[in-house]
Amino acid sequence: MRNGAVLEINLNQLGINLNCINEAFPTNKVLLMVKADAYGHGIIPITKYAYENNGIKSFGCATLAEAIYIRNSLEGNFELFVFSETNLKDASSKSMYLDFNIIPVISNIEDFFLITDDLDYKYLPIVLKFNTGMNRLGLEVNELPVIIKQLQKHNRDIEHLMSHFACSNLSLENSSNSRQIKLFNEIKKSLNENNIKFNNSSISNSGAIEQNYGHDDTFIRPGLLAYGQQSVMKNNLLKINWDGDLISSLKAKVLQIRSVVKGTPIGYGANPVPNTGTIYITAIGYGDGFSCSFQSTDFTYGEKIGKLVGRINMDMCQVLFTEKLNLNKGDWLEFWGKDNSNFESFCKKAKKIPYEVFCNLSPRLPRVYIKC
Ligand SMILES: *Cc1c(COP(=O)(O)O)cnc(C)c1O
């Protein structure tokens, strides 16, 4: 651990973002994606706040272990879904799903038969995710006849029918998105024609939500947007009234200040600095998940532009400002904060998707929760 760098997480802002999503989708329920430690923000505090403050009752994990961790840490009447690492073939998982009241999202035919043929799973809600064009996980549309037959045989409904977009950061009018939408509708139609009830359905992740898609389903499944970052980065695709901001601020303390002239070698590899100015040696590095690919990235701090010069070190980095700031040794320097357009441009310049930048933040970096 360390105390010279921190990811400060404003839970009130999470509440505001979720309210904003709720205003755009007043009749939909939210299945909040909290996989990968809630995109690096801390799975327990995020789940707890969303449940207690916003009344969210459905959460999405990637792994069974993540879901068990939530169940063991939080009391409450909420559903937990496991999306990818379901481990259904592992005999010991069975008691986990049943004892901890966790729901696997079934996305292949072997698991579907395993669950529906096993009488122990009789009371487990059936949640099916179909591949409509992403070609990652998912039941195939041509498996629908055998799925329908099996559900009829056991007299079972589908609790939640799902699919997932491959490109929801692009316009939904784009041909691959419209093909996915069409296929998902055909699946629904076929289930209806065969009298297979599905109580809930969802397809929209952040990009689709931003484009105001998902009102015909009962659920939406936001991840990134709840944490305050848009997934659709072209504002003309934004079709909801989005007034959210980033819930996190990444800050590190200034360890040393040094004046340099253009060309002064700096840090490992002795890279020459591109401009004359002041270097702030700052207490965050790749050991905190502050990636080496942030080298040369710039960011806005107050009204000034700071540039990460030289290599990112394990524990430190060098920030160049062409003007001297009112910033002393021991003061905090913020790399990103509330204003998500700064974070967006930071990610773009680093050629990283915001998802990865968040998820890479390492356990050494303390997460501090505030409400303001
Ligand atoms: C991660 C994930 C989401 C959320 O995606 P965002 O782009 O973060 O909103 C929704 N559904 C599934 C199946 C996911 O894996």
mmCIF file of N, CA and C in Angstrom, residues 8 13 30 42 53 87 129 140 216 225 266 275 305 330 332-333 343 358-359 371:
data_model
loop_
_atom_site.group_PDB
_atom_site.id
_atom_site.type_symbol
_atom_site.label_atom_id
_atom_site.label_comp_id
_atom_site.label_asym_id
_atom_site.label_seq_id
_atom_site.Cartn_x
_atom_site.Cartn_y
_atom_site.Cartn_z
ATOM 1 N N GLU A 8 -9.765 8.589 -5.341
ATOM 2 C CA GLU A 8 -10.834 9.078 -4.470
ATOM 3 C C GLU A 8 -12.157 8.861 -5.191
ATOM 4 N N GLN A 13 -21.657 10.953 -6.376
ATOM 5 C CA GLN A 13 -21.649 11.080 -7.836
ATOM 6 C C GLN A 13 -22.167 9.798 -8.484
ATOM 7 N N VAL A 30 -32.415 -1.704 -13.471
ATOM 8 C CA VAL A 30 -30.986 -1.642 -13.784
ATOM 9 C C VAL A 30 -30.279 -2.870 -13.221
ATOM 10 N N GLY A 42 -13.924 -0.679 -6.634
ATOM 11 C CA GLY A 42 -14.201 -1.356 -5.356
ATOM 12 C C GLY A 42 -15.575 -1.989 -5.354
ATOM 13 N N ASN A 53 -28.591 3.205 -1.604
ATOM 14 C CA ASN A 53 -28.967 4.568 -1.963
ATOM 15 C C ASN A 53 -29.892 4.639 -3.174
ATOM 16 N N ASN A 87 -18.209 -21.641 -14.222
ATOM 17 C CA ASN A 87 -17.703 -22.900 -13.649
ATOM 18 C C ASN A 87 -18.791 -23.937 -13.421
ATOM 19 N N LYS A 129 -28.306 -16.251 -22.300
ATOM 20 C CA LYS A 129 -27.705 -15.195 -23.116
ATOM 21 C C LYS A 129 -27.425 -15.755 -24.500
ATOM 22 N N GLU A 140 -26.553 -20.267 -29.484
ATOM 23 C CA GLU A 140 -26.700 -19.920 -30.893
ATOM 24 C C GLU A 140 -28.174 -19.938 -31.285
ATOM 25 N N ASP A 216 -37.719 -1.276 -24.780
ATOM 26 C CA ASP A 216 -38.627 -2.420 -24.981
ATOM 27 C C ASP A 216 -38.277 -3.599 -24.089
ATOM 28 N N LEU A 225 -20.905 3.726 -17.900
ATOM 29 C CA LEU A 225 -21.664 4.977 -17.759
ATOM 30 C C LEU A 225 -21.980 5.278 -16.289
ATOM 31 N N ILE A 266 15.783 13.095 -18.621
ATOM 32 C CA ILE A 266 14.964 12.889 -17.431
ATOM 33 C C ILE A 266 14.633 11.410 -17.233
ATOM 34 N N ASN A 275 10.241 20.486 -23.636
ATOM 35 C CA ASN A 275 10.106 21.930 -23.453
ATOM 36 C C ASN A 275 10.794 22.375 -22.174
ATOM 37 N N ILE A 305 -1.883 22.634 -18.796
ATOM 38 C CA ILE A 305 -1.670 21.321 -19.400
ATOM 39 C C ILE A 305 -0.377 20.723 -18.841
ATOM 40 N N GLY A 330 4.646 17.823 -1.577
ATOM 41 C CA GLY A 330 3.655 17.303 -0.627
ATOM 42 C C GLY A 330 2.219 17.606 -1.030
ATOM 43 N N TRP A 332 -1.116 17.623 -3.619
ATOM 44 C CA TRP A 332 -1.704 16.624 -4.522
ATOM 45 C C TRP A 332 -1.805 17.179 -5.944
ATOM 46 N N LEU A 333 -1.436 16.352 -6.888
ATOM 47 C CA LEU A 333 -1.627 16.670 -8.301
ATOM 48 C C LEU A 333 -2.700 15.719 -8.838
ATOM 49 N N PHE A 343 -10.789 13.038 -18.719
ATOM 50 C CA PHE A 343 -10.414 11.623 -18.651
ATOM 51 C C PHE A 343 -10.493 10.997 -20.043
ATOM 52 N N PHE A 358 -9.209 2.167 -15.990
ATOM 53 C CA PHE A 358 -9.810 1.930 -14.667
ATOM 54 C C PHE A 358 -9.378 0.585 -14.088
ATOM 55 N N CYS A 359 -9.532 -0.464 -14.895
ATOM 56 C CA CYS A 359 -9.329 -1.821 -14.366
ATOM 57 C C CYS A 359 -7.875 -2.095 -14.013
ATOM 58 N N LYS A 371 -18.350 11.291 0.158
ATOM 59 C CA LYS A 371 -19.705 11.621 -0.316
ATOM 60 C C LYS A 371 -19.812 13.132 -0.303
#
